[in-house]
Structures are given as C-alpha cells and as structure tokens.
CSV table of C-alpha atoms in Angstrom, one decimal:
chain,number,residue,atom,x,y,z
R,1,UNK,CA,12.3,-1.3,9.7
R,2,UNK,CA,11.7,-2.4,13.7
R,3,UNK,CA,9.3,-0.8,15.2
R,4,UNK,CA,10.8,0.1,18.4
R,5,UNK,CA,14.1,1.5,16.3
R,6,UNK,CA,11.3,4.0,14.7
R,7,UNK,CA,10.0,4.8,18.0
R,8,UNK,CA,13.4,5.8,19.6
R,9,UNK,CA,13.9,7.7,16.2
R,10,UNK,CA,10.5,9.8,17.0
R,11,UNK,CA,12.1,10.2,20.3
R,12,UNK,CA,15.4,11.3,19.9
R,13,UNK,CA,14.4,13.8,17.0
R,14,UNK,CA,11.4,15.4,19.2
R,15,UNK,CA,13.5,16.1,22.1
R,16,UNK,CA,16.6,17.9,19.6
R,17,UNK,CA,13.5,19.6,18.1
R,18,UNK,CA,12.6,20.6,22.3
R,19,UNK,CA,8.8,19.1,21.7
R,20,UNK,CA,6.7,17.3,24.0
R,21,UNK,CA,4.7,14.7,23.4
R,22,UNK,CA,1.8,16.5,24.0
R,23,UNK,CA,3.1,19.4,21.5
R,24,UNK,CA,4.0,16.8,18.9
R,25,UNK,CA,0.6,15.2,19.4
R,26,UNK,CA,-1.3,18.8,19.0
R,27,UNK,CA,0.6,19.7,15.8
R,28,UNK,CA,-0.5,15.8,14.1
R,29,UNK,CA,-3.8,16.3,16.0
R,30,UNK,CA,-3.5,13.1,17.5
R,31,UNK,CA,-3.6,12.1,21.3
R,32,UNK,CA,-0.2,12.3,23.6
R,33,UNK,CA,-0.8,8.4,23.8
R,34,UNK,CA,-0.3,7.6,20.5
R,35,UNK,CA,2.8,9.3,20.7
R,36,UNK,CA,3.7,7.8,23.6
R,37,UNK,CA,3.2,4.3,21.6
R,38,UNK,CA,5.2,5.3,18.7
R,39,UNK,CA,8.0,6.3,20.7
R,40,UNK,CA,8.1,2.9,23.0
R,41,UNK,CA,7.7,0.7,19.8
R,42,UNK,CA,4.2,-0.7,20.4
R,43,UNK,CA,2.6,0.9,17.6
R,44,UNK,CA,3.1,2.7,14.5
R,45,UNK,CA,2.0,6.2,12.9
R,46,UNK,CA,-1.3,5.8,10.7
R,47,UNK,CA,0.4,6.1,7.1
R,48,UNK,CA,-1.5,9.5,6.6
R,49,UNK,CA,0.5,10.9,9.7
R,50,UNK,CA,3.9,9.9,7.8
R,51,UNK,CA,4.1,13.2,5.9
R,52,UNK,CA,3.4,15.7,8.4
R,53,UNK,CA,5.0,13.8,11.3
R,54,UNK,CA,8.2,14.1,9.3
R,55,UNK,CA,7.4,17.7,8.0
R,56,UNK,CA,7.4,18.8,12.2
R,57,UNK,CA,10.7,16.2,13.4
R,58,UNK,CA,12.3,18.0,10.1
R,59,UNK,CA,13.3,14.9,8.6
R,60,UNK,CA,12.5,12.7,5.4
R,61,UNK,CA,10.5,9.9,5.2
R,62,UNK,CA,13.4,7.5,4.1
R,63,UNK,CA,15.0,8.5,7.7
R,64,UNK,CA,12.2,8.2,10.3
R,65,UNK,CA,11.6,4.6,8.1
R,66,UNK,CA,15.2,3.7,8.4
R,67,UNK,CA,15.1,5.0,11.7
R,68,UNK,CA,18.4,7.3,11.7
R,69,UNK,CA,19.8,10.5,9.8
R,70,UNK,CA,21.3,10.3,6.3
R,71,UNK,CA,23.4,11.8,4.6
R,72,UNK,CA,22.8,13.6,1.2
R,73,UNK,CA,24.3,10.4,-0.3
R,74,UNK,CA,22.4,7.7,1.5
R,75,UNK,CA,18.8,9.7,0.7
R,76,UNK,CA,20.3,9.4,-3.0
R,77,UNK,CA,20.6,5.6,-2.6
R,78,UNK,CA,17.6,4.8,-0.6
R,79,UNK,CA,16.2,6.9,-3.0
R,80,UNK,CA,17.0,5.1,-6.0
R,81,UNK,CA,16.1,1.4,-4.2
R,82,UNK,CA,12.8,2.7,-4.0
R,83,UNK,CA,12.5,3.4,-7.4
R,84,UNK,CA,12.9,0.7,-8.6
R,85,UNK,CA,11.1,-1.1,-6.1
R,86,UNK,CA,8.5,0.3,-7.4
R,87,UNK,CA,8.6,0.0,-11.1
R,88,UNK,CA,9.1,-3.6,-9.9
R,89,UNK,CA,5.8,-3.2,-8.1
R,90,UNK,CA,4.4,-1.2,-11.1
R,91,UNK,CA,5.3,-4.4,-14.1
R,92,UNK,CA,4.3,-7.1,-11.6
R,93,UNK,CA,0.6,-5.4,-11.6
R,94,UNK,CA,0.6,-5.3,-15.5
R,95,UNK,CA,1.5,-8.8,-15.3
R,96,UNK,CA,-1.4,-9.6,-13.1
R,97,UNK,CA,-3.6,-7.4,-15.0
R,98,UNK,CA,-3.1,-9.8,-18.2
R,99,UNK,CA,-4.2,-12.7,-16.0
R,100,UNK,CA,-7.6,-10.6,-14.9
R,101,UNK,CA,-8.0,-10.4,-18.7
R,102,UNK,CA,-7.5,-13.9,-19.1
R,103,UNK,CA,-10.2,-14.4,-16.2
R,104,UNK,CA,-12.8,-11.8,-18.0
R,105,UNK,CA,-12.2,-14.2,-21.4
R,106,UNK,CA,-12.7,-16.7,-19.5
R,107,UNK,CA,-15.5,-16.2,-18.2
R,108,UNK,CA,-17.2,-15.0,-21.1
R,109,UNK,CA,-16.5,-18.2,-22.8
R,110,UNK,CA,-18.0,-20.6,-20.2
R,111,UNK,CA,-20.8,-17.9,-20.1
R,112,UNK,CA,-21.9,-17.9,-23.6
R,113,UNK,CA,-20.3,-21.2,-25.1
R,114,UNK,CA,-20.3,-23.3,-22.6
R,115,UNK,CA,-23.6,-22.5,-21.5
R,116,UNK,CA,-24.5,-24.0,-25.1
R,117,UNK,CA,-22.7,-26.9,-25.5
R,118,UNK,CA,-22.7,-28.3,-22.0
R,119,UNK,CA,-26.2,-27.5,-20.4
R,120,UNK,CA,-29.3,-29.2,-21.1
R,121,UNK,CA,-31.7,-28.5,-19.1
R,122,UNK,CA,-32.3,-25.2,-17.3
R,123,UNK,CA,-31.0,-25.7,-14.2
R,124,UNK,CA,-27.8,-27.0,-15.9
R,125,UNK,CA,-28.2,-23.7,-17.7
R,126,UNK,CA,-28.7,-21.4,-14.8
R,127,UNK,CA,-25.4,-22.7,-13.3
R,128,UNK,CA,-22.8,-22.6,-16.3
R,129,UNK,CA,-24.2,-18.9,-16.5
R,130,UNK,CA,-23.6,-17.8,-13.0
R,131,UNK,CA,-20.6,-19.6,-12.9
R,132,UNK,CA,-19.2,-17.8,-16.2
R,133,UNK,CA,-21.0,-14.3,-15.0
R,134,UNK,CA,-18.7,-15.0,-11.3
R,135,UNK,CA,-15.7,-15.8,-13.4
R,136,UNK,CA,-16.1,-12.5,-15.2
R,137,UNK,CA,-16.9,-10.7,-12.4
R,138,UNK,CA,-13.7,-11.7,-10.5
R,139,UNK,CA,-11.9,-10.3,-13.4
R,140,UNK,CA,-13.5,-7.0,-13.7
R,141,UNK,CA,-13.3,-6.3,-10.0
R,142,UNK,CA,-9.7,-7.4,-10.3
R,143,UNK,CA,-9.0,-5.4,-13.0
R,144,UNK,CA,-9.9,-2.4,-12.0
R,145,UNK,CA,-8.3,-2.7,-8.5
R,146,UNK,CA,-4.9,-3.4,-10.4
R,147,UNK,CA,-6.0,-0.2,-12.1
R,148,UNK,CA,-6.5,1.7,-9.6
R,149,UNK,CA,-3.1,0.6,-8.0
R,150,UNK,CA,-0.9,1.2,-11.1
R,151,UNK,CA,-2.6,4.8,-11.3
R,152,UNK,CA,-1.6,5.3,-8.0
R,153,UNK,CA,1.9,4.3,-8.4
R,154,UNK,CA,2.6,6.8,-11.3
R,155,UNK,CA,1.1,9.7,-9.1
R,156,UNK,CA,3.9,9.2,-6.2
C-alpha cells in the first residue's frame, strides 16, 4: 500500500468519474488541498473519509487500498486475506487479554499478601500497596482496551 500509488488511484478514478478536485472535496466536505495531497502521494485520507470517498470514486475499499481495479475474483481473495487477518488479530487480543488477567492477579497478590509478609513499617507498607494497586490498574485499563478492540472487530 504506497502512498503515492493510492494517490494516482484517487486521480485516475476522479477524472473517469469527470470530478474535480474541488467537487470531490465538496462531496467529502474536505478542502480541494487535501485532495490535492492524496492525489500527489503526500498524504492520506482520514480513515473516516475511506467509506464515502470510495462510495463517490465508485469503488471498494480493497481497490482504492490496493490502488487498482479488481476483478470479482480478486475482491473474493483480498476478501478472504482480510478475514483471516483479522481473526488473527481477533485470537492474538484474547491472548493478550489472559496476560492482563495475569497482571490484575498479580497485582492483587502483591497488594494484599505481599503487603503482609514483606512490609514492616508503614512506609514499606504504603509502597507494596501502591505498587500492587499500579500493577492492577495496568491490568484493568488493559483489559478493557483489549475489550473494547475485540468488540470492535466482531462489529466489522
């Protein structure tokens, strides 16, 4: 996926469609510059613009990312690749989510026995608990960003 090769794809496809830039630009309700960068390859389209942008060239997102039209075969293909990309994706995020588990049980162990058995005086205390509580912490927040990513995986 080069950059430029998308660009000249944006191109080619807006002047077979007979659109300006300024016309493509209105319709994404962006600015003629932006278009202009796309097309000469020194930027990209904002992620949200991927769906409408190919919606008005009349193409799919495989071909603008590819950068050239497929055929009913190819889309199959690329298709299929990104499947499994990403249930590949999707079971190496449940893999990290058993590690945030491992980090939340962690961290409740230094938090409450540790905290016992290793501190003896307060300030020794004070730190095995904050230390545990971070531990944890780092696990939740993990956890529930893996979450959040897995959830969004299943909804596309």
């Amino acid at each position: 996926m080069k950059q430029e090769d998308i660009g000249a794809f944006i191109r080619m496809m807006r002047k077979e469609k007979g659109m300006t830039q300024e016309q493509l630009a209105e319709m994404l309700g962006v600015s003629q510059r932006s278009v202009s960068r796309w097309e000469n390859g020194k930027t990209m389209p904002d992620l949200s613009l991927y769906e409408p942008l190919c919606k008005a060239l009349d193409v799919q997102v495989s071909e603008l990312l590819y950068a050239k039209k497929m055929s009913d075969e190819e889309k199959t293909e690329h298709g299929e690749k990104t499947a499994l990309s990403l249930l590949t994706t999707k079971s190496q995020l449940e893999t990290f989510a058993i590690f945030t588990e491992v980090l939340i049980v962690v961290g409740i162990i230094i938090s409450i026995t540790l905290t016992k058995v290793l501190a003896d005086t307060v300030p020794e205390m004070i730190i095995t608990l904050v230390s545990g509580w971070f531990v944890w912490g780092i696990g939740l927040v993990l956890r529930v960003k893996i979450r959040k990513a897995i959830l969004k995986l299943e909804e596309s």
